[in-house]
Tab-separated table of C-alpha atoms in Angstrom:
chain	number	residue	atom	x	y	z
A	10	UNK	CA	70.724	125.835	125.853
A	11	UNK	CA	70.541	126.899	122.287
A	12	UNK	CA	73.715	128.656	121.383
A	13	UNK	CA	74.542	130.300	117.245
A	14	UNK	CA	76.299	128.015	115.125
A	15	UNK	CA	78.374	130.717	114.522
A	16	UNK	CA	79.174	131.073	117.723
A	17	UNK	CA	79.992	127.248	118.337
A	18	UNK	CA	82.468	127.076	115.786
A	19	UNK	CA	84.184	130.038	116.702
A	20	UNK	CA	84.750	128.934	120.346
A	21	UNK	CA	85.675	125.244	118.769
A	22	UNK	CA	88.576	127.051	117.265
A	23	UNK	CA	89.427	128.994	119.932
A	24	UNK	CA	89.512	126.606	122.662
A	25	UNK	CA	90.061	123.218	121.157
A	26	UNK	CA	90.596	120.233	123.560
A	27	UNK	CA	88.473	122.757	126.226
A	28	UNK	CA	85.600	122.999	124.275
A	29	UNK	CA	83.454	120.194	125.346
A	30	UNK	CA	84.173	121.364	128.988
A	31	UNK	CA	83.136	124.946	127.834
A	32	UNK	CA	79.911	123.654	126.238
A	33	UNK	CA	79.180	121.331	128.904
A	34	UNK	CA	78.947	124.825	131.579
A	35	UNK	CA	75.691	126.721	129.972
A	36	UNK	CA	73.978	123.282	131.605
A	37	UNK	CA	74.988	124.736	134.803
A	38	UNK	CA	73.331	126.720	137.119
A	39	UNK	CA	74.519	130.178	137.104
A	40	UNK	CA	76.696	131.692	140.099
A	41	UNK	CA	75.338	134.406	141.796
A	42	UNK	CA	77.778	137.363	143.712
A	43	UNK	CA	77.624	139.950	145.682
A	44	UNK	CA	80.502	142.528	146.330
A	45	UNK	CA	80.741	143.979	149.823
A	46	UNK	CA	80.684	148.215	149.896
A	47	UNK	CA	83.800	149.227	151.953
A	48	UNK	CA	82.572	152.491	152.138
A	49	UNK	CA	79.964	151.652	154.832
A	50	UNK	CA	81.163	148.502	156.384
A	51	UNK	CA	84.140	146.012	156.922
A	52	UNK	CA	84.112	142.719	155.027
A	53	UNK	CA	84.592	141.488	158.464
A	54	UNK	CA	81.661	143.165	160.291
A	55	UNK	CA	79.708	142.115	157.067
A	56	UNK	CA	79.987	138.894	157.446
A	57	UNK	CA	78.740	138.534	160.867
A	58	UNK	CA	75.866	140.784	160.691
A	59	UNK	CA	74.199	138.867	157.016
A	60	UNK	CA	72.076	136.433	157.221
A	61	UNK	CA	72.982	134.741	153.830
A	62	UNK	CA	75.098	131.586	152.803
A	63	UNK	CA	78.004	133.249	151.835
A	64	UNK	CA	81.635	131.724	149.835
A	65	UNK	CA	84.401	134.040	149.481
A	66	UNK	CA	85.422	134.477	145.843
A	67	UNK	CA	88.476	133.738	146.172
A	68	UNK	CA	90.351	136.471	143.881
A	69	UNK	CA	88.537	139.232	145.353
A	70	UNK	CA	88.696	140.029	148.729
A	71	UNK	CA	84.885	141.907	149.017
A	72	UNK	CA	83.744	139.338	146.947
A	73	UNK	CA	81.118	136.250	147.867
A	74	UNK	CA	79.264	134.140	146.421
A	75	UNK	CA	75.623	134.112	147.869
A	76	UNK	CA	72.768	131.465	147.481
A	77	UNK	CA	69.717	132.321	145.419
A	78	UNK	CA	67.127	131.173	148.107
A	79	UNK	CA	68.796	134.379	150.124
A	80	UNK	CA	66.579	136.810	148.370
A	81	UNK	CA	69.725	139.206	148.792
A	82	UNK	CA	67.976	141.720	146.504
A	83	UNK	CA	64.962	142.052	148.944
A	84	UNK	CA	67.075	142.295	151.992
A	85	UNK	CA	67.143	145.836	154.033
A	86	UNK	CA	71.134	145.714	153.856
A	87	UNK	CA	70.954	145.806	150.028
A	88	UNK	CA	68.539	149.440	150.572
A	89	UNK	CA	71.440	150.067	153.157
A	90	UNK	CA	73.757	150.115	150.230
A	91	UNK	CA	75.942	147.522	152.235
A	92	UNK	CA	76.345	145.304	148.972
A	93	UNK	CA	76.371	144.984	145.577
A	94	UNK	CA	74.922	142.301	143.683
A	95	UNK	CA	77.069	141.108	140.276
A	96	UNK	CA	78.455	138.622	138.719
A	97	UNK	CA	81.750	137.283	140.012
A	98	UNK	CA	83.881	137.950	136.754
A	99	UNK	CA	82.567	141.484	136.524
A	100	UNK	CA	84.070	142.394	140.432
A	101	UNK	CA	87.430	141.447	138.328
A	102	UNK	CA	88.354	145.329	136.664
A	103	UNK	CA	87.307	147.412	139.662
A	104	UNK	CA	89.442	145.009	141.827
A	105	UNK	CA	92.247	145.074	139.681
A	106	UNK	CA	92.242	148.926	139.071
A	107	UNK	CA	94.799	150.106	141.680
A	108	UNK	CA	93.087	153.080	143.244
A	109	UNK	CA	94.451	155.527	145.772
A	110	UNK	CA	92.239	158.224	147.963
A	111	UNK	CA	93.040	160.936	146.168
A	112	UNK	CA	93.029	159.529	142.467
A	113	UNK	CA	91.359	161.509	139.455
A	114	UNK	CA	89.057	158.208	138.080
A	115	UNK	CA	86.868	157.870	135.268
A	116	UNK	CA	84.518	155.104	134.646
A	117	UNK	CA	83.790	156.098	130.774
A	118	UNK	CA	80.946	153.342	130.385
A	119	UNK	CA	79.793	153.243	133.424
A	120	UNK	CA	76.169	151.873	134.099
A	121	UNK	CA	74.619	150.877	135.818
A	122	UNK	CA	77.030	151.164	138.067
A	123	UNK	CA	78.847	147.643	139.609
A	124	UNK	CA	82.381	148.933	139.220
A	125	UNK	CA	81.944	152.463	139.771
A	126	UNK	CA	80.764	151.919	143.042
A	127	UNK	CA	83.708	149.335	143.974
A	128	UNK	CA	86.342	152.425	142.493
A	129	UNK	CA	83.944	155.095	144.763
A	130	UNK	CA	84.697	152.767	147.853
A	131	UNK	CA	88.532	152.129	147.233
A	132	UNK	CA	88.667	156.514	146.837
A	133	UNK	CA	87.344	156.698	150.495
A	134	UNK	CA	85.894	160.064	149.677
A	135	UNK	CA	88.915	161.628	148.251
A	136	UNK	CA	89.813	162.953	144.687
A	137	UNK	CA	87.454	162.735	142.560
A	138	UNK	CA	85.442	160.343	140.161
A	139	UNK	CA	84.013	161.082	136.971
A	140	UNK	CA	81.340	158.265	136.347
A	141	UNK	CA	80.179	158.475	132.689
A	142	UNK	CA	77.457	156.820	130.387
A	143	UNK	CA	75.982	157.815	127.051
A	144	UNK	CA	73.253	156.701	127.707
A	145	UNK	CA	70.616	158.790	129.737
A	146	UNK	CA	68.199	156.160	131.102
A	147	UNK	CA	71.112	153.609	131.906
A	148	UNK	CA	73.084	156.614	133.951
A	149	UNK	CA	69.919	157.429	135.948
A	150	UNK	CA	70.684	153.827	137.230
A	151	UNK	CA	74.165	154.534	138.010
A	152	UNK	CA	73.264	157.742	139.741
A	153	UNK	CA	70.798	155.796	141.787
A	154	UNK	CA	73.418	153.273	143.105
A	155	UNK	CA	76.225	155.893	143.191
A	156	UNK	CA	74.067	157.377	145.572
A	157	UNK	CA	73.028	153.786	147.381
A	158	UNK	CA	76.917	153.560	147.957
A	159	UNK	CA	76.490	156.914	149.962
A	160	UNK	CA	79.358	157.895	147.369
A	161	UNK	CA	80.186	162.408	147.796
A	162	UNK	CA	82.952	162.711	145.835
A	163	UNK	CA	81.279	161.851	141.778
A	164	UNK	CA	80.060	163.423	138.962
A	165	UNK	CA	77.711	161.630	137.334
A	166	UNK	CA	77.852	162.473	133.643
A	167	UNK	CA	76.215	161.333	130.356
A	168	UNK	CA	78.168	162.257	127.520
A	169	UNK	CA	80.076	160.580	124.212
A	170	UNK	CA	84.035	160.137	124.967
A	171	UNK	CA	84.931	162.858	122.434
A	172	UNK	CA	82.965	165.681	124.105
A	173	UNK	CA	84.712	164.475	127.629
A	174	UNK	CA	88.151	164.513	125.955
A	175	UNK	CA	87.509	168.218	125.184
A	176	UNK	CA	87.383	168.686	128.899
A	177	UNK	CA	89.242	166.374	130.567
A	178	UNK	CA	92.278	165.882	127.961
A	179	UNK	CA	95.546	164.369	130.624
A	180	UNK	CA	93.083	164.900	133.545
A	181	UNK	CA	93.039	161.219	134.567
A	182	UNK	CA	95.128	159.377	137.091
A	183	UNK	CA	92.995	155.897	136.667
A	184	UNK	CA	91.032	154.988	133.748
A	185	UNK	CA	88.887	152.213	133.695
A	186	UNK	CA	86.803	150.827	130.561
A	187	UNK	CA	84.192	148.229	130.987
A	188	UNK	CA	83.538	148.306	127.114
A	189	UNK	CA	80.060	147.527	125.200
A	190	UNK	CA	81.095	144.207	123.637
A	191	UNK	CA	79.103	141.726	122.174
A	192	UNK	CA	78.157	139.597	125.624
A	193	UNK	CA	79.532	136.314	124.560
A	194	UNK	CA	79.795	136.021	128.906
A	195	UNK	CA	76.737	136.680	129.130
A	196	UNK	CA	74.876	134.092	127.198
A	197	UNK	CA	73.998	131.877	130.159
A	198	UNK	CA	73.150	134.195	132.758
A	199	UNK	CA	70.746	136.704	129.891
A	200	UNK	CA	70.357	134.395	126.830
A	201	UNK	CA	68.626	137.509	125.267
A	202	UNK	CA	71.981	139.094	124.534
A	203	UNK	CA	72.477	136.282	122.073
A	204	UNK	CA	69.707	138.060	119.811
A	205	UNK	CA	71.893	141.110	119.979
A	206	UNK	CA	74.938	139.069	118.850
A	207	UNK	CA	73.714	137.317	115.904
A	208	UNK	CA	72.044	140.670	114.679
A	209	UNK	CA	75.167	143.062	115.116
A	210	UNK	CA	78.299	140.194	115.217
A	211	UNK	CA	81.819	141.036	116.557
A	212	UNK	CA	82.638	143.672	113.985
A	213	UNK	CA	79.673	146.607	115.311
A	214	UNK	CA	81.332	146.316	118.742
A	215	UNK	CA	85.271	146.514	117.609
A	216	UNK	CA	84.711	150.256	116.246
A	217	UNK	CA	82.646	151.212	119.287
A	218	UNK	CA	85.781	150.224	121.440
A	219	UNK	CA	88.324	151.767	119.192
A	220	UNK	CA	86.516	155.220	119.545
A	221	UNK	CA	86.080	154.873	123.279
A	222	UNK	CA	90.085	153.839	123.399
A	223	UNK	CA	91.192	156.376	121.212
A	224	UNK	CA	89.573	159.409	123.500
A	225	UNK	CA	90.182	157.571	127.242
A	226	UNK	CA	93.722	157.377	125.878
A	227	UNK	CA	94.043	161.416	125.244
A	228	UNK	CA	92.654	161.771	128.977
A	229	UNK	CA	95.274	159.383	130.538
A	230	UNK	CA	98.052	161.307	132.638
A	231	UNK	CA	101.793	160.201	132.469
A	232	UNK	CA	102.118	157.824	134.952
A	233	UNK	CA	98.144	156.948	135.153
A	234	UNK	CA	96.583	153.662	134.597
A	235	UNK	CA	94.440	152.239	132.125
A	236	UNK	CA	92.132	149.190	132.610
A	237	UNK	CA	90.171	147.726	129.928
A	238	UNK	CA	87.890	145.251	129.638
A	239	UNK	CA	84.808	143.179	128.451
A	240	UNK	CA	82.584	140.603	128.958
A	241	UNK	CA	83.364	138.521	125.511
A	242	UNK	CA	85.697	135.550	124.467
A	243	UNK	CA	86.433	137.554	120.959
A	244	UNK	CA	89.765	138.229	120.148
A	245	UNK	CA	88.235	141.038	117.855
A	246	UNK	CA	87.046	142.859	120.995
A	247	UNK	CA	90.019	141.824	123.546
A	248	UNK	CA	93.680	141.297	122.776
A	249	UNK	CA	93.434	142.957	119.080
A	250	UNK	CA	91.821	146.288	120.681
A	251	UNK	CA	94.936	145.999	123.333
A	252	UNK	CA	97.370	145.411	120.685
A	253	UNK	CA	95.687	148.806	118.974
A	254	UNK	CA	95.727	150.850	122.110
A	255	UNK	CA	99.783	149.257	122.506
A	256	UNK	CA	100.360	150.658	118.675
A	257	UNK	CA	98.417	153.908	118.990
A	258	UNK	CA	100.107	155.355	122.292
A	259	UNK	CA	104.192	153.854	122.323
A	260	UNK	CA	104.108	155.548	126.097
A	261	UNK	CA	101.343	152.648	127.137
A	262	UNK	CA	102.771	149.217	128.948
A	263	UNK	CA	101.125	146.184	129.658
A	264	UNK	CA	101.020	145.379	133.572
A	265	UNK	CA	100.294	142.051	134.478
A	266	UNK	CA	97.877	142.089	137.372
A	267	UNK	CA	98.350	140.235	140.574
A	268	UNK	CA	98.062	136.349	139.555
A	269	UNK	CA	95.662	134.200	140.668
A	270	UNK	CA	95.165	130.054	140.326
A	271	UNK	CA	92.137	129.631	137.525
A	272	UNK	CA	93.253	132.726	135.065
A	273	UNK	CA	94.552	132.431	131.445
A	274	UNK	CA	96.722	134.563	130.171
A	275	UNK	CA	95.971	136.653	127.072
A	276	UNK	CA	97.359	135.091	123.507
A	277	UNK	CA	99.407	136.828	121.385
A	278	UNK	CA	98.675	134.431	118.890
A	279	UNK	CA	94.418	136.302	118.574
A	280	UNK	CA	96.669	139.336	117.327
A	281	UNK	CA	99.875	140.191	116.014
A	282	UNK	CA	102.362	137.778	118.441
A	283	UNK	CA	102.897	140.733	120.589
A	284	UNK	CA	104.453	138.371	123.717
A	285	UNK	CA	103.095	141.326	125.710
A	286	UNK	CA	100.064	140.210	125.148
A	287	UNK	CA	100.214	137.623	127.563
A	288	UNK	CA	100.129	139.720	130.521
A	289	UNK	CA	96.720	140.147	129.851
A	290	UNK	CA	94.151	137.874	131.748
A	291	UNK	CA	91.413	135.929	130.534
A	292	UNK	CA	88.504	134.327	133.253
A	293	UNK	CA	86.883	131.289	131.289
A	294	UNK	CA	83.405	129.782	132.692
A	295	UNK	CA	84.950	126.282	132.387
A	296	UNK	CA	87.859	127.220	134.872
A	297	UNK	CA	85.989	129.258	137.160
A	298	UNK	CA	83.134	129.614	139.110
A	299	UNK	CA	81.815	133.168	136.758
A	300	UNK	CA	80.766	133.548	133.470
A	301	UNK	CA	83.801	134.747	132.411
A	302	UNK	CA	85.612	138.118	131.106
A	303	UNK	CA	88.989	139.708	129.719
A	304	UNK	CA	90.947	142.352	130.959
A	305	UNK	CA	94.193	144.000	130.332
A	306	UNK	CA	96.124	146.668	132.609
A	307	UNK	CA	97.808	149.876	131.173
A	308	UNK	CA	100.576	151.831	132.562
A	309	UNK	CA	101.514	154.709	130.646
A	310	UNK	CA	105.028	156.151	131.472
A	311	UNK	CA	106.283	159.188	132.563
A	312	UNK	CA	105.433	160.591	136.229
A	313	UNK	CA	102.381	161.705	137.799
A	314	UNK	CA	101.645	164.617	140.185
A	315	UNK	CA	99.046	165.096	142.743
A	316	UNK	CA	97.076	168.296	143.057
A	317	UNK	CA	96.554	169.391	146.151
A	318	UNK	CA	92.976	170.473	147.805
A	319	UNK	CA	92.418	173.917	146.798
A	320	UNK	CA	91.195	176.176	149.380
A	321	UNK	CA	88.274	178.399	148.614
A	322	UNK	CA	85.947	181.318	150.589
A	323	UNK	CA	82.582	179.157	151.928
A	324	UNK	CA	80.316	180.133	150.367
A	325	UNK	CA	77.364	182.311	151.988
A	326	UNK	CA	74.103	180.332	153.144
A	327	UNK	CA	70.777	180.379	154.503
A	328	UNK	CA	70.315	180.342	158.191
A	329	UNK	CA	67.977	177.521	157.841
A	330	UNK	CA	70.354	175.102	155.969
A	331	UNK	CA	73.543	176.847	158.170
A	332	UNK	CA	71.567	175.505	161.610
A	333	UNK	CA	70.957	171.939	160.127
A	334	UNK	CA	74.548	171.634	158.957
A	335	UNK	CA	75.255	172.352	162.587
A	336	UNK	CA	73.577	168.886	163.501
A	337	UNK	CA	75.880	167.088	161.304
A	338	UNK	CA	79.053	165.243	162.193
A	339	UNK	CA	80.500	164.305	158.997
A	340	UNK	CA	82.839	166.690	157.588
A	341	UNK	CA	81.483	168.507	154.493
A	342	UNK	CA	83.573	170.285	152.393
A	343	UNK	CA	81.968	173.677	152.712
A	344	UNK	CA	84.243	175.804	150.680
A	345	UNK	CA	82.626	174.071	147.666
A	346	UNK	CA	79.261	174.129	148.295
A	347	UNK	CA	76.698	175.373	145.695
A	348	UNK	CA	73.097	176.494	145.804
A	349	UNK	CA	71.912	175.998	142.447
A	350	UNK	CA	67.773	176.307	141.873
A	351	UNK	CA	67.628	175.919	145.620
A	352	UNK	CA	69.093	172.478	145.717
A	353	UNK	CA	72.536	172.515	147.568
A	354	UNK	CA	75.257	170.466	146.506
A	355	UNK	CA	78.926	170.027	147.815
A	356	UNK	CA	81.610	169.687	144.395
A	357	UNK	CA	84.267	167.590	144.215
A	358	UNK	CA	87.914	169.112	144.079
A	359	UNK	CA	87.271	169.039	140.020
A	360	UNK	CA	89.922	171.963	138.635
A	361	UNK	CA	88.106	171.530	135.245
A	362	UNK	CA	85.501	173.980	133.540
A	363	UNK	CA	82.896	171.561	132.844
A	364	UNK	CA	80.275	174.008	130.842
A	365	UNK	CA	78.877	172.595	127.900
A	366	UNK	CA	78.873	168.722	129.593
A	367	UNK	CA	75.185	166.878	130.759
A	368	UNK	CA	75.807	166.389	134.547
A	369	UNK	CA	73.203	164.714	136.456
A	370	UNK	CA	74.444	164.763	139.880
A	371	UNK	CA	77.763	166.583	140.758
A	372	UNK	CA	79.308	165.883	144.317
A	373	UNK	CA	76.952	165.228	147.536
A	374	UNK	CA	73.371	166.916	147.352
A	375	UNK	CA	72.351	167.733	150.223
A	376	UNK	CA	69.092	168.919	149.885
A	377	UNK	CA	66.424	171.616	149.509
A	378	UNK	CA	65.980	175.281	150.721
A	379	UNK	CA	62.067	175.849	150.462
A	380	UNK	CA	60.435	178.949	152.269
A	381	UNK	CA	62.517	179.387	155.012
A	382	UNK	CA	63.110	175.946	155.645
A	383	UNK	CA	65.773	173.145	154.678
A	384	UNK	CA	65.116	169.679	153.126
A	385	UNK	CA	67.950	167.354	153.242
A	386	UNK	CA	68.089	164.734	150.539
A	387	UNK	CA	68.238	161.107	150.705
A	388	UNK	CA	71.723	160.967	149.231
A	389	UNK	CA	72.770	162.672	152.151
A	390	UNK	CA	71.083	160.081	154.307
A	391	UNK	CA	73.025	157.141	152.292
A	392	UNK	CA	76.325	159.315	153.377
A	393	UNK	CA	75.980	159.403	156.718
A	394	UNK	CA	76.930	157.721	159.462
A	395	UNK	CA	74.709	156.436	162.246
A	396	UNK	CA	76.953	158.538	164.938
A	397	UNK	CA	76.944	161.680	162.273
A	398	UNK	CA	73.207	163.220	163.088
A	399	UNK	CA	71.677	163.155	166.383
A	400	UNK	CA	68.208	162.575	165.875
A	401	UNK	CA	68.277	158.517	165.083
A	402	UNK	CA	65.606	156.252	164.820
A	403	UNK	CA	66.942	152.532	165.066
A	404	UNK	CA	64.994	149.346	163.540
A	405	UNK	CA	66.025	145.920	163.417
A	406	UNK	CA	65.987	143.682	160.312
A	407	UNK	CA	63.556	141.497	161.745
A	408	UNK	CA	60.693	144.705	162.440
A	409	UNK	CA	57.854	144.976	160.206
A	410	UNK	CA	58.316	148.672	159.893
A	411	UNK	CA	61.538	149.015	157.741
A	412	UNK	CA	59.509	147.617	154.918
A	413	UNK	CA	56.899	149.993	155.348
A	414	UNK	CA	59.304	152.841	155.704
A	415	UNK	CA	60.764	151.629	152.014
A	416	UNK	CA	57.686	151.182	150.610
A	417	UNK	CA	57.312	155.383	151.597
A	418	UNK	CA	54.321	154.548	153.961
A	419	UNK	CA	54.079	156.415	157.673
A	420	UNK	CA	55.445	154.385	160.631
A	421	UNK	CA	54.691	154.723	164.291
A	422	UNK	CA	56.763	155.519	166.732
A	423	UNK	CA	56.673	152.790	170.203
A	424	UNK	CA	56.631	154.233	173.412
A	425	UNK	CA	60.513	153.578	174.122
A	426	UNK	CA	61.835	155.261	171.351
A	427	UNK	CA	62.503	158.984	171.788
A	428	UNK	CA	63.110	161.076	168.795
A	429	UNK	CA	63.020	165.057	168.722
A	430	UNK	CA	60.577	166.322	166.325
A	431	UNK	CA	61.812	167.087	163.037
A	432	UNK	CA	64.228	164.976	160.461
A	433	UNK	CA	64.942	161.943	161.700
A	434	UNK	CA	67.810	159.394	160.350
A	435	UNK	CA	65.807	156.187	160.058
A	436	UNK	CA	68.461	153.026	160.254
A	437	UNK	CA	68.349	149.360	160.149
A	438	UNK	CA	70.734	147.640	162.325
A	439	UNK	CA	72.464	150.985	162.965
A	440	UNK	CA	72.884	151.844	158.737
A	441	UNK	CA	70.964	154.712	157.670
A	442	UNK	CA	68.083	153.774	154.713
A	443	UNK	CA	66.856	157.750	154.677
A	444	UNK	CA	64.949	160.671	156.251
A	445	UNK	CA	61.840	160.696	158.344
A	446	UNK	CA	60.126	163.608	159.557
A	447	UNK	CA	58.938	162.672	162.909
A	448	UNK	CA	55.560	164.345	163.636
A	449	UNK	CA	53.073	163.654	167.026
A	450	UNK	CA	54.488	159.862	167.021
């Protein structure tokens, strides 16, 4: 593989004795991962029902490895939003991020969506998430696998970190920051990012990251966590940005992460000999079986306190939406539910005016009130459990018609299976993929 000279020389300095066996890797095949949503399903039970060649990664424990003859993108369990498919290295800040149900989370750069859906899971549909990208298109992405994930509890926002900070200013009990950075990871697995690096360099990406570590900082809570990190090697963009974020808030610690046999530790030596520094970790391609990244845990001091649920009035609805909700099992936080241009939503526990901000999605839609009738949404469907609506229609993987269901064309009904007229929970292998509307078979 052709790789900058620039580049070369760089990493020659950097890694010294290593670098042959660093060169030698972008020979290699890639490694492909998957990340197992504990939202839906138990690593356990996941195992047993997938068809795939799977190898635990061994630092994370939702983690595999996964063959690329499995076709795991094709699979009905990925439209189940029972995995997630990316690279090993990237599962790394999610994993790390110690979240509690209950947490206020924000993912500030958040698309398309691999760690904000891991953070989602580890909430178990409590507190709140705020799940951010600047960029429009890229957040319709995230919204689409937020939603995948069967994730209720996240607003989906596209906005620059200064205009959050004017909302959210020591709002946040876990921060995590998955910065842009110039890719140098991700040379072998998207060799196209190496156009991106030899046009823009280091130096574009380092001011990007101050400005995005500046405003996360005003948001963290005493007590709350900070995780940052990137896919590069550059010390530019990884232990001189932690060294900033170290100078620019005196209340922020480093926390080294739980340990594991492969990882480097950061080097002091990149910055200002900060010895701190080192608690920072460092996954190399040469050392382990990803394509590498660097992250560094935050603690800043002082002592953080919960809010508790607020309790509100329900709010009044339609009889039509009031008799579906009747059908379902799963408990829906009713005292915060909206109808907004007929769509129904239930919020998250937010506490913050959020005016002014572009939401895309906030909390669990539910669906549609049209003429006297109710629609419920397909996010809903990804939310729900098989045992949570009573009108189910179950396919196995192997049967020709959960293809044709995805590909939005009309199914038949066999003579065995009895559904009630009306919306139908369509599942595969007893997960739901969406709504049917069962009609004369």
């Amino acid at each position: 593989m052709y790789l900058p000279e620039a580049f070369q020389k760089k990493m020659k300095a950097i890694l010294g004795e290593e670098y042959d066996d660093f060169l030698a890797g972008f020979e290699k095949p890639r490694h492909y991962g998957l990340r197992v949503n504990t939202a839906k399903i138990t690593v356990e039970e996941f195992k047993e029902l997938v068809p795939f060649h799977l190898t635990q990664i061994p630092w994370v424990e939702n983690g595999f490895y996964y063959e690329e003859k499995d076709q795991a993108s094709r699979h009905p369990f990925y439209y189940a939003g029972l995995y997630y498919l990316q690279e090993p290295s990237a599962m790394t800040p999610a994993h790390v991020l110690p979240i509690e149900p209950g947490d206020r989370v924000l993912d500030i750069c958040a698309a398309p969506g691999g760690k904000s859906t891991e953070l989602a899971a580890k909430l178990k549909g409590k507190g709140v998430l705020v799940s951010n990208d600047i960029s429009n298109s890229r957040a319709k992405a995230l919204l689409k696998n937020l939603e995948l994930f069967g994730i209720s509890n996240a607003y989906v926002i596209s906005e620059a970190p200064y205009k959050l900070a004017e909302h959210f200013e020591g709002y946040f009990d876990k921060i995590l920051i998955d910065a842009p950075c110039s890719g140098e990871g991700m040379f072998r697995k998207e060799p196209s990012v190496m156009k991106s690096w030899v046009e823009h360099g280091n130096d574009y990406f380092v001011k990007l990251q101050q400005e995005i570590t500046s405003y996360a900082l005003k948001m963290l809570r005493p007590g709350g966590m900070l995780l940052y990190s990137t896919c590069t090697f550059s010390p530019l963009e990884d232990e001189q940005i932690v060294s900033r974020m170290l100078k620019e808030d005196p209340d922020l610690e480093l926390v080294e992460p739980e340990w594991y046999e492969g990882f480097d530790h950061g080097h002091p030596e990149w910055s200002d000999n900060n010895q701190e520094l080192t608690k920072c970790v460092r996954i190399w391609p040469h050392r382990m079986k990803g394509e590498g990244h660097f992250l560094a845990l935050l603690k800043k001091k002082g002592e953080s306190s919960r809010l508790k649920e607020r309790q509100t009035e329900k709010a009044k609805m339609p009889q039509e939406l009031f008799d579906f909700l009747q059908t379902v099992k799963k408990p829906l936080a009713l005292d915060r539910l909206e109808i907004r241009q007929e769509k129904v939503f239930v919020h998250p526990d937010c506490r913050r005016d959020l005016k002014g901000l572009r939401i895309m999605r906030s909390g669990l839609l539910l669906g549609e009130c049209l003429k006297n009738r109710f629609e419920p949404s397909q996010a809903l469907a990804m939310a729900l459990r098989a045992d949570e609506y009573p009108n189910v229609l179950y396919l196995s993987r192997e049967d020709d018609r959960v293809i044709r269901y995805l590909k939005g064309e009309t199914i038949d009904l066999r003579d065995e299976e009895s559904v009630e007229k009306g919306w139908v929970l369509i599942c595969v292998d007893n997960y739901p993929l969406g709504f049917g509307k069962a009609a004369g078979g």
